[in-house]
PDB file of C-alpha atoms in Angstrom:
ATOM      1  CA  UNK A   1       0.000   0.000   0.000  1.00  0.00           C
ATOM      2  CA  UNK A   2       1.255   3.596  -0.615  1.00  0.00           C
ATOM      3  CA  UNK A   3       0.319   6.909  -0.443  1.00  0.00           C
ATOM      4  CA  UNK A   4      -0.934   7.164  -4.024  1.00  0.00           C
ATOM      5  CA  UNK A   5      -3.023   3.876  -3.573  1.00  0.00           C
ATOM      6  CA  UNK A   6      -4.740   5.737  -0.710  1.00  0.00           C
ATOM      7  CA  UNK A   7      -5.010   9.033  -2.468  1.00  0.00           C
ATOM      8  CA  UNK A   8      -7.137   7.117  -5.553  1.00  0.00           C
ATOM      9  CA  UNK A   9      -9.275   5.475  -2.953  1.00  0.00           C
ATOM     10  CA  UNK A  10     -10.192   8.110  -0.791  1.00  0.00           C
ATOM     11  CA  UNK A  11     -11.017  10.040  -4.124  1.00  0.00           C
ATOM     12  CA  UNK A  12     -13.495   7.088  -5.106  1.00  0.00           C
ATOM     13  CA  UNK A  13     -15.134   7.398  -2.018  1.00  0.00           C
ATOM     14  CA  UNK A  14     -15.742  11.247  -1.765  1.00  0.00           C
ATOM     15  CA  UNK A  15     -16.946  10.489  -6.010  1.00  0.00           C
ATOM     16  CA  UNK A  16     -19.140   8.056  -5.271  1.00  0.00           C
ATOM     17  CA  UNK A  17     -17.851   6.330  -8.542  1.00  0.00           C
ATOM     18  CA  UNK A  18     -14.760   5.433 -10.267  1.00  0.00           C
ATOM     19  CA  UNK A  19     -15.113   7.266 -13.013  1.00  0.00           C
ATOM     20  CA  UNK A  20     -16.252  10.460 -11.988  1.00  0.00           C
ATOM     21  CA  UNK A  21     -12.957  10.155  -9.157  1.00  0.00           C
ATOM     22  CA  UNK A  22     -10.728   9.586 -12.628  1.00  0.00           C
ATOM     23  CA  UNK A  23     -11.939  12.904 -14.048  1.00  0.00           C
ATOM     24  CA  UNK A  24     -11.622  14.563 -10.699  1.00  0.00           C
ATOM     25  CA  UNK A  25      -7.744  13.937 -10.544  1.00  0.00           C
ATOM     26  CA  UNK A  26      -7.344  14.437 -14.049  1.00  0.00           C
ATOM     27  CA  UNK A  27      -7.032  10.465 -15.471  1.00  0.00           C
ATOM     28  CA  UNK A  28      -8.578   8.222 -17.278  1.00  0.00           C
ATOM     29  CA  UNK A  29     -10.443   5.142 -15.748  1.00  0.00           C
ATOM     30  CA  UNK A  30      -8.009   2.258 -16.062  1.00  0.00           C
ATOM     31  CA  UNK A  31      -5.385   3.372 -13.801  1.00  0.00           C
ATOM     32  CA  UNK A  32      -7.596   4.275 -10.827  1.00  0.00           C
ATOM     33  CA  UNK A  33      -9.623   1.023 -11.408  1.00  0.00           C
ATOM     34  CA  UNK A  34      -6.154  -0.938 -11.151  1.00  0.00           C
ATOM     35  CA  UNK A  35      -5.138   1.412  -8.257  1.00  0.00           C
ATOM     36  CA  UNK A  36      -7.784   0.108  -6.387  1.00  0.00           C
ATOM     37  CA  UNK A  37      -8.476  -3.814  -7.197  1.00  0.00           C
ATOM     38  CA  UNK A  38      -4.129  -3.810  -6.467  1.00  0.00           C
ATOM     39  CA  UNK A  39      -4.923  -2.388  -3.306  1.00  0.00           C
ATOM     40  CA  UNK A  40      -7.457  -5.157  -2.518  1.00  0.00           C
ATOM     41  CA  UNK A  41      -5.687  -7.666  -3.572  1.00  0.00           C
ATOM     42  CA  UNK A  42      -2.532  -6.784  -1.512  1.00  0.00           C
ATOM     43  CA  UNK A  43      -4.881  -6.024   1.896  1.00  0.00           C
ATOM     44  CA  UNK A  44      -6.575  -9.193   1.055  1.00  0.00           C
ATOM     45  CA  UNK A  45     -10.033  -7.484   2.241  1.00  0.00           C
ATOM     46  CA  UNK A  46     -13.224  -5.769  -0.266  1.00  0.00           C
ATOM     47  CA  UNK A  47     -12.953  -2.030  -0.012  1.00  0.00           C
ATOM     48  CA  UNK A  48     -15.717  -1.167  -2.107  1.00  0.00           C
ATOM     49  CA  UNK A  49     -19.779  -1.965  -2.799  1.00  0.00           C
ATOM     50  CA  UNK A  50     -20.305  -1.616  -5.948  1.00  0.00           C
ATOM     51  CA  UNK A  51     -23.487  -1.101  -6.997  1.00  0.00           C
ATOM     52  CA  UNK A  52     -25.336   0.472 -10.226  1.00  0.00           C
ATOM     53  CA  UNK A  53     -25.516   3.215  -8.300  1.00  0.00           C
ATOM     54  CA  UNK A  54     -21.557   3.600  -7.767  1.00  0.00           C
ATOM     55  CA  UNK A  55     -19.813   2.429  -4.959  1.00  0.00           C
ATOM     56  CA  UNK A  56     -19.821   2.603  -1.233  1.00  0.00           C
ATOM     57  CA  UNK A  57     -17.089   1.762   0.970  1.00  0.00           C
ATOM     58  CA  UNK A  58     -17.091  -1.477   2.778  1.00  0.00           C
ATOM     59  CA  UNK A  59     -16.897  -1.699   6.455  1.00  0.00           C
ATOM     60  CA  UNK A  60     -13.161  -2.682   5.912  1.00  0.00           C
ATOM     61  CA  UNK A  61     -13.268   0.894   3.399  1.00  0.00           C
ATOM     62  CA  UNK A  62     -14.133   3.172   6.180  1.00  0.00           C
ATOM     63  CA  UNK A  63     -11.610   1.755   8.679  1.00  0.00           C
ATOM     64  CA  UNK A  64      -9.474   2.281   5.762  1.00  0.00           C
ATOM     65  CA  UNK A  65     -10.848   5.196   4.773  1.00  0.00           C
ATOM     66  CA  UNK A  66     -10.333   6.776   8.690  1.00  0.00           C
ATOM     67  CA  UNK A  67      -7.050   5.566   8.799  1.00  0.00           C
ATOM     68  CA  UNK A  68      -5.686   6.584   5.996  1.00  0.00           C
ATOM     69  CA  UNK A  69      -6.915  10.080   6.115  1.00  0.00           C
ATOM     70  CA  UNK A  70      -4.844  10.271   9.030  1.00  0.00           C
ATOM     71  CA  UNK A  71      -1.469   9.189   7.354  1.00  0.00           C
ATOM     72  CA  UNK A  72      -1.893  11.905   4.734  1.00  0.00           C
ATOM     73  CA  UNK A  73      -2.118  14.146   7.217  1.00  0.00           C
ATOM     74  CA  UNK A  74       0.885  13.237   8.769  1.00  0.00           C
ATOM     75  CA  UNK A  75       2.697  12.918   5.110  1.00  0.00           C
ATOM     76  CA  UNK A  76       1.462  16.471   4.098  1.00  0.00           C
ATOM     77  CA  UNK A  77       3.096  17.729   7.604  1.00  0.00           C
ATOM     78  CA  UNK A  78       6.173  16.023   6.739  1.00  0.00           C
ATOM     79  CA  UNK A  79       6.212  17.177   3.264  1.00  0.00           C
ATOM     80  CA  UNK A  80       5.479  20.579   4.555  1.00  0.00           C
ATOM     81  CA  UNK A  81       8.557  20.774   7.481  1.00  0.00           C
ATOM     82  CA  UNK A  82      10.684  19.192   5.008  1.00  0.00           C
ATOM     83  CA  UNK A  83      10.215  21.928   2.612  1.00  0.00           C
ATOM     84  CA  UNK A  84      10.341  24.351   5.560  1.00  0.00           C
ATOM     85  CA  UNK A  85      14.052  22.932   6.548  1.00  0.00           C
ATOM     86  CA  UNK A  86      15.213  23.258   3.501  1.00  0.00           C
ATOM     87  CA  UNK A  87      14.359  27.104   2.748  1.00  0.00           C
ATOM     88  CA  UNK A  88      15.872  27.734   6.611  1.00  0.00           C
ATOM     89  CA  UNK A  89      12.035  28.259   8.409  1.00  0.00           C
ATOM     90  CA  UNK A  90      11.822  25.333  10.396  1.00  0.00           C
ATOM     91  CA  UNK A  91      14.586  22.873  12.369  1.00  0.00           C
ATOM     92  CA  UNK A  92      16.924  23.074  15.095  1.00  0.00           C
ATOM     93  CA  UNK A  93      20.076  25.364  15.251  1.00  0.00           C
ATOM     94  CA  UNK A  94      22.518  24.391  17.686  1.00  0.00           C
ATOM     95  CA  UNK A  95      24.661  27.691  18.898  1.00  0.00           C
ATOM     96  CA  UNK A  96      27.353  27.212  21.173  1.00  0.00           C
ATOM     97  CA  UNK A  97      27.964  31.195  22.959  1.00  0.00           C
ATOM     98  CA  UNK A  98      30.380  32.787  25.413  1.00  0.00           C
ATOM     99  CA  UNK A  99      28.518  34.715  28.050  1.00  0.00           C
ATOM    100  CA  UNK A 100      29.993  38.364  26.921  1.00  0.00           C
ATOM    101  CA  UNK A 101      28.701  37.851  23.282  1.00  0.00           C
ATOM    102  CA  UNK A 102      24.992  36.963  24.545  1.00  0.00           C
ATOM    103  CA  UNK A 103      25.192  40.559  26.137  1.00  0.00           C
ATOM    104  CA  UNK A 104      27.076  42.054  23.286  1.00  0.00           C
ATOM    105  CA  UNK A 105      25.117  41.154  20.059  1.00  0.00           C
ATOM    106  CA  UNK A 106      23.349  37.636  20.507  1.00  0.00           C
ATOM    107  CA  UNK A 107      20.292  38.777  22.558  1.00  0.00           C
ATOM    108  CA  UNK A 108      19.301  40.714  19.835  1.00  0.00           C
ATOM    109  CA  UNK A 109      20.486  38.224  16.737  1.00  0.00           C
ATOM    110  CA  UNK A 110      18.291  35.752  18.939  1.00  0.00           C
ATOM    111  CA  UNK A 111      15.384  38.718  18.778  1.00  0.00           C
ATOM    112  CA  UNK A 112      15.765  39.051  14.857  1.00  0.00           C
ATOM    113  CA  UNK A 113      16.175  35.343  14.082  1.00  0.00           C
ATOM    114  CA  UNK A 114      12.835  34.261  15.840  1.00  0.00           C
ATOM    115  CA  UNK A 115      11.101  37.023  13.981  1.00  0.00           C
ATOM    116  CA  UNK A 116      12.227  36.062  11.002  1.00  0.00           C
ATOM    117  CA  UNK A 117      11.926  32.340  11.698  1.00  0.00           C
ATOM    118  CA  UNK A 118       9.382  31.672  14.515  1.00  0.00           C
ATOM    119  CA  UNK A 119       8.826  27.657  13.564  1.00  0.00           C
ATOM    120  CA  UNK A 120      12.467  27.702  14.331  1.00  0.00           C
ATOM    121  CA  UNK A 121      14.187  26.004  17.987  1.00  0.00           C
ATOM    122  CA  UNK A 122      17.185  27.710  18.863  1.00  0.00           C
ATOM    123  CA  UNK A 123      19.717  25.564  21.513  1.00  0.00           C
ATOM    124  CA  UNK A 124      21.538  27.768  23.105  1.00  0.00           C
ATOM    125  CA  UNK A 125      24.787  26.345  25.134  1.00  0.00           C
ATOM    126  CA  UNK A 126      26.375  28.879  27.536  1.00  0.00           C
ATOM    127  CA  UNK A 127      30.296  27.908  27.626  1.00  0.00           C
ATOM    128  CA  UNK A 128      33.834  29.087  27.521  1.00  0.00           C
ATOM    129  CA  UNK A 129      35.386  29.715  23.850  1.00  0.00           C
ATOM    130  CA  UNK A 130      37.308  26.167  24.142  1.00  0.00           C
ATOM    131  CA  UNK A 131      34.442  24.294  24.695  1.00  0.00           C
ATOM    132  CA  UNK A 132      32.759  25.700  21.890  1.00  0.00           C
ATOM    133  CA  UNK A 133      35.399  24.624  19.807  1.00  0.00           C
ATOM    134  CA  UNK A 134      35.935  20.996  20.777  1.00  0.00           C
ATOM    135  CA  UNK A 135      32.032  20.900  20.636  1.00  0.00           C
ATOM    136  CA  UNK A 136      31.752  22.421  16.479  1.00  0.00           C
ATOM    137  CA  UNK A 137      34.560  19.741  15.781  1.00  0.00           C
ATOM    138  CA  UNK A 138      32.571  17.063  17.503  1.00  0.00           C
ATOM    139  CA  UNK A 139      29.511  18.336  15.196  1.00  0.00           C
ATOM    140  CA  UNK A 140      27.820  18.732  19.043  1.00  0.00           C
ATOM    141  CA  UNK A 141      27.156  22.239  17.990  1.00  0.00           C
ATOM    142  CA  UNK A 142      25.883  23.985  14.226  1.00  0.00           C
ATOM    143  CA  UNK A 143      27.894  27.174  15.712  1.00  0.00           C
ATOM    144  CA  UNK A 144      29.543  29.387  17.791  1.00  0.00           C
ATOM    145  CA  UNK A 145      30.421  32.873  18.831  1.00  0.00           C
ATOM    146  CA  UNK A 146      33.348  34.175  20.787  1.00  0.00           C
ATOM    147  CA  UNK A 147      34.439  37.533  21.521  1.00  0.00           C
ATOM    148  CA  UNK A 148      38.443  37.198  19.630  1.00  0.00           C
ATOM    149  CA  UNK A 149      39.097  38.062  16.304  1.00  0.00           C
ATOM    150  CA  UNK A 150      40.722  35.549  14.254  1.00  0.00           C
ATOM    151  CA  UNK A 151      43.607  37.002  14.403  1.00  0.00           C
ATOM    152  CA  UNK A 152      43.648  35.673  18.094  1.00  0.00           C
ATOM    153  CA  UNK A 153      42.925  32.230  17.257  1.00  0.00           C
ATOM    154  CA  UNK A 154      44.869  29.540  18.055  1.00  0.00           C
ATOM    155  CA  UNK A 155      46.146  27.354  14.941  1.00  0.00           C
ATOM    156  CA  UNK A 156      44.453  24.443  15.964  1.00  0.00           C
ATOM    157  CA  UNK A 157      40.874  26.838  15.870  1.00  0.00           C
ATOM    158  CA  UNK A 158      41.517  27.103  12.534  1.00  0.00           C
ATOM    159  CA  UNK A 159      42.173  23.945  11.283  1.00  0.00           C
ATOM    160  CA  UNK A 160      38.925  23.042  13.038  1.00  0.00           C
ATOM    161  CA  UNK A 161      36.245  26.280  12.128  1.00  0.00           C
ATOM    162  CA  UNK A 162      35.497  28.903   9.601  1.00  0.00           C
ATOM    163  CA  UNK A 163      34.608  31.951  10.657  1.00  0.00           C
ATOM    164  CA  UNK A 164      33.053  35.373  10.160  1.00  0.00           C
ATOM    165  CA  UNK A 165      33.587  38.542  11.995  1.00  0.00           C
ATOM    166  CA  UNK A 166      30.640  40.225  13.331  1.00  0.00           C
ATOM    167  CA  UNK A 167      30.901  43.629  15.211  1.00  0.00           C
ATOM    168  CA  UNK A 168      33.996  45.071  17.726  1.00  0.00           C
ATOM    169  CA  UNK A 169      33.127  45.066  21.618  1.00  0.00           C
ATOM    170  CA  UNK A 170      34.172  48.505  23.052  1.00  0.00           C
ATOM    171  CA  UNK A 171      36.329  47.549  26.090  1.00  0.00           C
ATOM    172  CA  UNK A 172      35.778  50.066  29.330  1.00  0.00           C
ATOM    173  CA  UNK A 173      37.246  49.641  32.626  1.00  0.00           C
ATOM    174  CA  UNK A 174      35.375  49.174  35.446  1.00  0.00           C
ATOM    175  CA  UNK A 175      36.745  50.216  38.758  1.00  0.00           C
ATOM    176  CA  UNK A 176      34.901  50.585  42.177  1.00  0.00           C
ATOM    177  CA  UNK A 177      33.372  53.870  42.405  1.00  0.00           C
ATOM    178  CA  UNK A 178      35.360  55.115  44.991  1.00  0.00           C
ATOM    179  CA  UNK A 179      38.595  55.054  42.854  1.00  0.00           C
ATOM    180  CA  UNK A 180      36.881  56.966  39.928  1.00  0.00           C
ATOM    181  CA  UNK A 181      39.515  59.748  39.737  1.00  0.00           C
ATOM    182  CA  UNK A 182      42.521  57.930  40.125  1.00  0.00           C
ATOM    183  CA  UNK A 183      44.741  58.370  37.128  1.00  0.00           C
ATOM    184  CA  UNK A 184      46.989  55.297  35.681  1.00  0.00           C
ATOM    185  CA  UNK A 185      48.531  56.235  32.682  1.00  0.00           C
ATOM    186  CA  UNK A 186      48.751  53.043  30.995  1.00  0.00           C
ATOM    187  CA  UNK A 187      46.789  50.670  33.525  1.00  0.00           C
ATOM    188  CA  UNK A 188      49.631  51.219  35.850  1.00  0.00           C
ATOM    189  CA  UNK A 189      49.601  50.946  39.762  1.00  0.00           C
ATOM    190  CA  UNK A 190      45.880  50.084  39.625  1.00  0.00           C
ATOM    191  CA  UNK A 191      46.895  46.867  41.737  1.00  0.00           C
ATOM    192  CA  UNK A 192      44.829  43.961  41.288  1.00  0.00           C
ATOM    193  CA  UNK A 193      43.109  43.072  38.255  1.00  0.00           C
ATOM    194  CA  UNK A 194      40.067  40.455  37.758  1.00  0.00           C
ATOM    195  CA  UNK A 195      40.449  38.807  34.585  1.00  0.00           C
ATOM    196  CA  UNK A 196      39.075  35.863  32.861  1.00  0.00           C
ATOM    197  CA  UNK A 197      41.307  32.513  33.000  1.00  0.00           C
ATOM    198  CA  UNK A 198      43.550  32.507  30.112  1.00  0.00           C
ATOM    199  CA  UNK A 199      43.150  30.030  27.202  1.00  0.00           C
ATOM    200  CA  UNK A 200      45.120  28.143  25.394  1.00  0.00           C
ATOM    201  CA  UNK A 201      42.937  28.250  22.253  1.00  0.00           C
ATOM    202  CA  UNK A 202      42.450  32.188  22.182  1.00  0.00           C
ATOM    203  CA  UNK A 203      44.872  34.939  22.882  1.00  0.00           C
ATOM    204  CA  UNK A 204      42.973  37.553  24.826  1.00  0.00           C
ATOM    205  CA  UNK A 205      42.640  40.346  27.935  1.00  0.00           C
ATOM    206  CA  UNK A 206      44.787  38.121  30.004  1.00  0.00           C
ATOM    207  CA  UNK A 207      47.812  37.987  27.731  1.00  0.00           C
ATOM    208  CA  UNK A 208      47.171  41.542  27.244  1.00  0.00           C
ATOM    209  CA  UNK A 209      47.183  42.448  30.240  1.00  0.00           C
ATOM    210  CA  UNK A 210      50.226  40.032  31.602  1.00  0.00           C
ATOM    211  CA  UNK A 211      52.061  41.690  28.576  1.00  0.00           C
ATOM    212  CA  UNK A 212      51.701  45.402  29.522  1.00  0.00           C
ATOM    213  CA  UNK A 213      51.785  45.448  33.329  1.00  0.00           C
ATOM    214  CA  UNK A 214      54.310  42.905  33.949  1.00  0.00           C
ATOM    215  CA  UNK A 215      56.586  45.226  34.996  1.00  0.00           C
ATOM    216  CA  UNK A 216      54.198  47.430  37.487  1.00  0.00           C
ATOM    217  CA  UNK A 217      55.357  45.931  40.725  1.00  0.00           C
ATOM    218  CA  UNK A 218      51.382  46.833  42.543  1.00  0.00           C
ATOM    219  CA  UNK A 219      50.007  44.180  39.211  1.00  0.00           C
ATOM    220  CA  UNK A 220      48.263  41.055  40.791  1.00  0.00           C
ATOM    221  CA  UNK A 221      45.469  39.084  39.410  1.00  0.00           C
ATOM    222  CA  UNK A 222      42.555  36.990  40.562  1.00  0.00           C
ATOM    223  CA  UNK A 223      41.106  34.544  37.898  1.00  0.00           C
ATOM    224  CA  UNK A 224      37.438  34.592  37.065  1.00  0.00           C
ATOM    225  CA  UNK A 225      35.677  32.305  34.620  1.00  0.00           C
ATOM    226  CA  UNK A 226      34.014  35.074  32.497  1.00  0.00           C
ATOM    227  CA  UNK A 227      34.394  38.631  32.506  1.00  0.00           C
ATOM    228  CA  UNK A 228      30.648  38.624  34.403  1.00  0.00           C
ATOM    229  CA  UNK A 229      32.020  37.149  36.967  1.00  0.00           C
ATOM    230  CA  UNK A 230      34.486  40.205  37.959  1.00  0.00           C
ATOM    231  CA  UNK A 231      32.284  42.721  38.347  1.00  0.00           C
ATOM    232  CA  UNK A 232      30.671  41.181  41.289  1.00  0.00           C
ATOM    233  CA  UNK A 233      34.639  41.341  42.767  1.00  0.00           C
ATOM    234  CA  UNK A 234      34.939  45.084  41.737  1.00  0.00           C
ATOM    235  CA  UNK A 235      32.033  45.749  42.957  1.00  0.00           C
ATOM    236  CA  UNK A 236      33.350  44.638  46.549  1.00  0.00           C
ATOM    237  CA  UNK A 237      36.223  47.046  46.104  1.00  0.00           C
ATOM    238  CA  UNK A 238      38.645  44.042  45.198  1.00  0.00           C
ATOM    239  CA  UNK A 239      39.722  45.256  41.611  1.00  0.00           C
ATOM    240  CA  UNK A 240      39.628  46.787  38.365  1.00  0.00           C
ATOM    241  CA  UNK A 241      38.512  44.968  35.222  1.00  0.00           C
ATOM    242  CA  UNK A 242      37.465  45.256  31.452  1.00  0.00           C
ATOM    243  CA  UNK A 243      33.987  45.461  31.148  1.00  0.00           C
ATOM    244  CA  UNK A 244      31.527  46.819  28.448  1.00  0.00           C
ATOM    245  CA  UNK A 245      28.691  49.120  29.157  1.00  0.00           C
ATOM    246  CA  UNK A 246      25.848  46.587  28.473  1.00  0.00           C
ATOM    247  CA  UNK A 247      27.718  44.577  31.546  1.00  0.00           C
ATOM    248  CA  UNK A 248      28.108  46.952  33.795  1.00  0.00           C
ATOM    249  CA  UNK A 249      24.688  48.345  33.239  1.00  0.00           C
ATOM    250  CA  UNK A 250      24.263  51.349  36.233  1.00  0.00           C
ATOM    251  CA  UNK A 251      25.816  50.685  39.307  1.00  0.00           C
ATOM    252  CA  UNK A 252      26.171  52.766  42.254  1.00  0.00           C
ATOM    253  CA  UNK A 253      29.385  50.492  43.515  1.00  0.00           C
ATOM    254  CA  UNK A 254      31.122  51.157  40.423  1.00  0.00           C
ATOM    255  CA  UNK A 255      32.437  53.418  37.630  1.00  0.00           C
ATOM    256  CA  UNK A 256      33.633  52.941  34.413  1.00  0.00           C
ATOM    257  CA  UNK A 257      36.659  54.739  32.459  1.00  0.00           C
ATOM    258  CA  UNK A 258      38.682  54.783  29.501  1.00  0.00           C
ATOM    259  CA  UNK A 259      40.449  51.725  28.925  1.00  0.00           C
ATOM    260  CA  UNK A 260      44.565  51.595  28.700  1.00  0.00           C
ATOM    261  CA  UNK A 261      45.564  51.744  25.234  1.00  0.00           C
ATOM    262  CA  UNK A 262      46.683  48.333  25.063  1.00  0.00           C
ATOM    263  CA  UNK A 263      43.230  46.919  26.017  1.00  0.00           C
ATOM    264  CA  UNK A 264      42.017  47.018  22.870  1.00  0.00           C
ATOM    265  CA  UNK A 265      38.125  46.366  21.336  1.00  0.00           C
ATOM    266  CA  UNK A 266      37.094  42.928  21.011  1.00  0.00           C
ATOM    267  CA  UNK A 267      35.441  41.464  18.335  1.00  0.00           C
ATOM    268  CA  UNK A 268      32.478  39.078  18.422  1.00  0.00           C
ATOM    269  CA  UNK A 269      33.146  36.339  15.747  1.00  0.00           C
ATOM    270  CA  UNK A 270      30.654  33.525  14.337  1.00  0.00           C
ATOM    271  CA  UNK A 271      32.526  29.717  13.961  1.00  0.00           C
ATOM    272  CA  UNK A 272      31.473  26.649  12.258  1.00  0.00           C
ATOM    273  CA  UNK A 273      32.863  23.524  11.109  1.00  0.00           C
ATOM    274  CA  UNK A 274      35.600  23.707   8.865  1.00  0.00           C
ATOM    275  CA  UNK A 275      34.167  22.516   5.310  1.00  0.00           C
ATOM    276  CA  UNK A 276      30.818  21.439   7.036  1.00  0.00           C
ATOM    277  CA  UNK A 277      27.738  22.328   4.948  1.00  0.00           C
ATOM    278  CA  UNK A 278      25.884  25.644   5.479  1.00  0.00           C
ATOM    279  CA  UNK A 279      22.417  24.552   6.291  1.00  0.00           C
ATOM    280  CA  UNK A 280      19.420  26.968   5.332  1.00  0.00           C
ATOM    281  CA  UNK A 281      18.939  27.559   8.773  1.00  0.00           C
ATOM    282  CA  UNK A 282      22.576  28.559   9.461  1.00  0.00           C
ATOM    283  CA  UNK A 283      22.720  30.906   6.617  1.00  0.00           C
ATOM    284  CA  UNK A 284      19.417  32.309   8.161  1.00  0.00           C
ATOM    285  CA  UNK A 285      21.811  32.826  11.213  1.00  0.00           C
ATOM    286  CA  UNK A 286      24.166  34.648   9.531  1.00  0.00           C
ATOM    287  CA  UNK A 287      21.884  36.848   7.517  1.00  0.00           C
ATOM    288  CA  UNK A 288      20.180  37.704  11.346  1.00  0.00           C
ATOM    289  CA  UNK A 289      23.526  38.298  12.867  1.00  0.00           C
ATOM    290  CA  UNK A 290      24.682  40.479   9.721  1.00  0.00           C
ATOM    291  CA  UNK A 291      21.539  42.527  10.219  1.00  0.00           C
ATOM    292  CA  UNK A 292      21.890  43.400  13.514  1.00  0.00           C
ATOM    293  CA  UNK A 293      25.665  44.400  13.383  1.00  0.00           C
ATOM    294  CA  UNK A 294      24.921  46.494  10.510  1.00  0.00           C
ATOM    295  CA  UNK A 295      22.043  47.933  12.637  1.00  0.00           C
ATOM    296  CA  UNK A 296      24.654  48.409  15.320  1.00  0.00           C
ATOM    297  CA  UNK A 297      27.340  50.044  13.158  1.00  0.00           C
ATOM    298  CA  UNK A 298      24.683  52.481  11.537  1.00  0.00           C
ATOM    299  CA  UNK A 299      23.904  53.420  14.920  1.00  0.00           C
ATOM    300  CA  UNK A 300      27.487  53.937  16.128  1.00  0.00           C
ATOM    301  CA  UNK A 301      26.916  51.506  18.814  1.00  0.00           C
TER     302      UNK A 301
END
């Protein structure tokens, strides 16, 4: 039995006559009349009374008849979220993101993405760059975004993704409010920094800042797992750290300033799979991410 067997049948039916269900779908007689005596023959079971008046279905029809209304149904959805995957509207999209980034730009890619694809599920996994890496390579995650440029990558990252650059971060320093007016010139004597863990696959803040204050005697650090995490400490009056406004948001404990020169903008970046296919719904991704940091840029933000 298949779906065209049951389409001929249930057109019979609603007819009331073979014929008259042949012109209905456009045929001639003999095919639908062989359509339906194969389909009794392989269900071993009448379908159809037929009388002088047309036919009727059998008992055995209208089971049939029931039944197999219902797996059209469920074909036509199929059909119809197949079709839907493949022009990007429908599917899962697995996105791997550091926490700065969600703050940064992928709220709002999130925002335009839905809106543009609301039959859509979006997975969203909350980890460190690394993680997102090992997990694009292990095809655990569609894609990713981290806050280095590729020109911070680690060889390894790029033997493993492609990328695309999506929009700088403007890097501030926050500093507890009480130390506002202090002046550093260069970050120096500011004491102890908060800064994100270094790693291995990304050259970032940490580096920069091990780089440029290694020589100011007051330079300490305490290791956080994001940059989120250190405001909380500067907050208490235990630091200074980069920060971006959308972070910080308004707080009464802290101020931010002018970075050091050396602490330089970030840049949000999109990775994927290195010569993995670019699914409809990926290049949706993309075109919502592209938006919004065009958005951002006209803006000045």
């Amino acid at each position: 039995m298949d779906f065209r067997q049951l389409e001929y049948f249930r057109a019979v039916v609603e007819a009331g006559s073979v014929s008259q269900a042949a012109k209905n779908l456009n045929m001639t007689q003999p095919p639908v009349s062989h359509a339906i005596a194969k389909l009794e023959r392989e269900l071993g079971v009448r379908l159809l009374e037929r009388t002088a008046k047309g036919v009727h279905p059998t008992p055995a029809g209208l089971h049939l008849l029931s039944r197999g209304e219902r797996l059209l149904a469920d074909r036509n959805r199929v059909v119809e979220t197949l079709k839907s995957m493949a022009e990007g509207a429908a599917g899962d999209l697995r996105i791997g993101v550091e926490p700065m980034v969600i703050n940064e730009i992928i709220a709002d890619v999130l925002a335009e993405f839905l809106e543009q694809v609301p039959s859509a599920r979006v997975i969203l996994t909350d980890v460190t760059p690394d993680v997102i890496v090992q997990r694009i390579r292990t095809g655990e995650l569609d894609m990713g975004c981290v806050p280095f440029a590729p020109a911070q990558f680690a060889g390894f990252v790029a033997d493993v993704c492609e990328w695309s650059p999506v929009i700088d971060i403007n890097i501030k320093l926050a500093v507890p409010k009480y130390r506002a007016k202090e002046q550093h010139p260069d970050g120096k004597g500011w004491g102890r920094w908060i800064l994100p863990s270094p790693i291995p696959a990304f050259s970032g803040m940490p580096d920069a800042a091990e780089k440029a204050l290694s020589a100011d005697d007051s330079f300490e650090v305490i290791e956080v797992s994001t940059p989120q995490t250190a405001l909380a400490f500067v907050a208490a009056g235990l630091g200074v750290a980069p920060a971006t406004e959308r972070m910080a948001g308004k707080s009464d404990a802290m101020a931010l300033l002018d970075p050091p020169r050396w602490l330089r903008p970030m840049q949000a970046t999109l990775l994927w799979k290195r010569g993995a296919e670019i699914t409809p719904l990926m290049e949706r991704w993309l075109q919502a991410t592209r938006t919004v940091a065009e958005h951002r840029r006209t803006l000045g933000r």
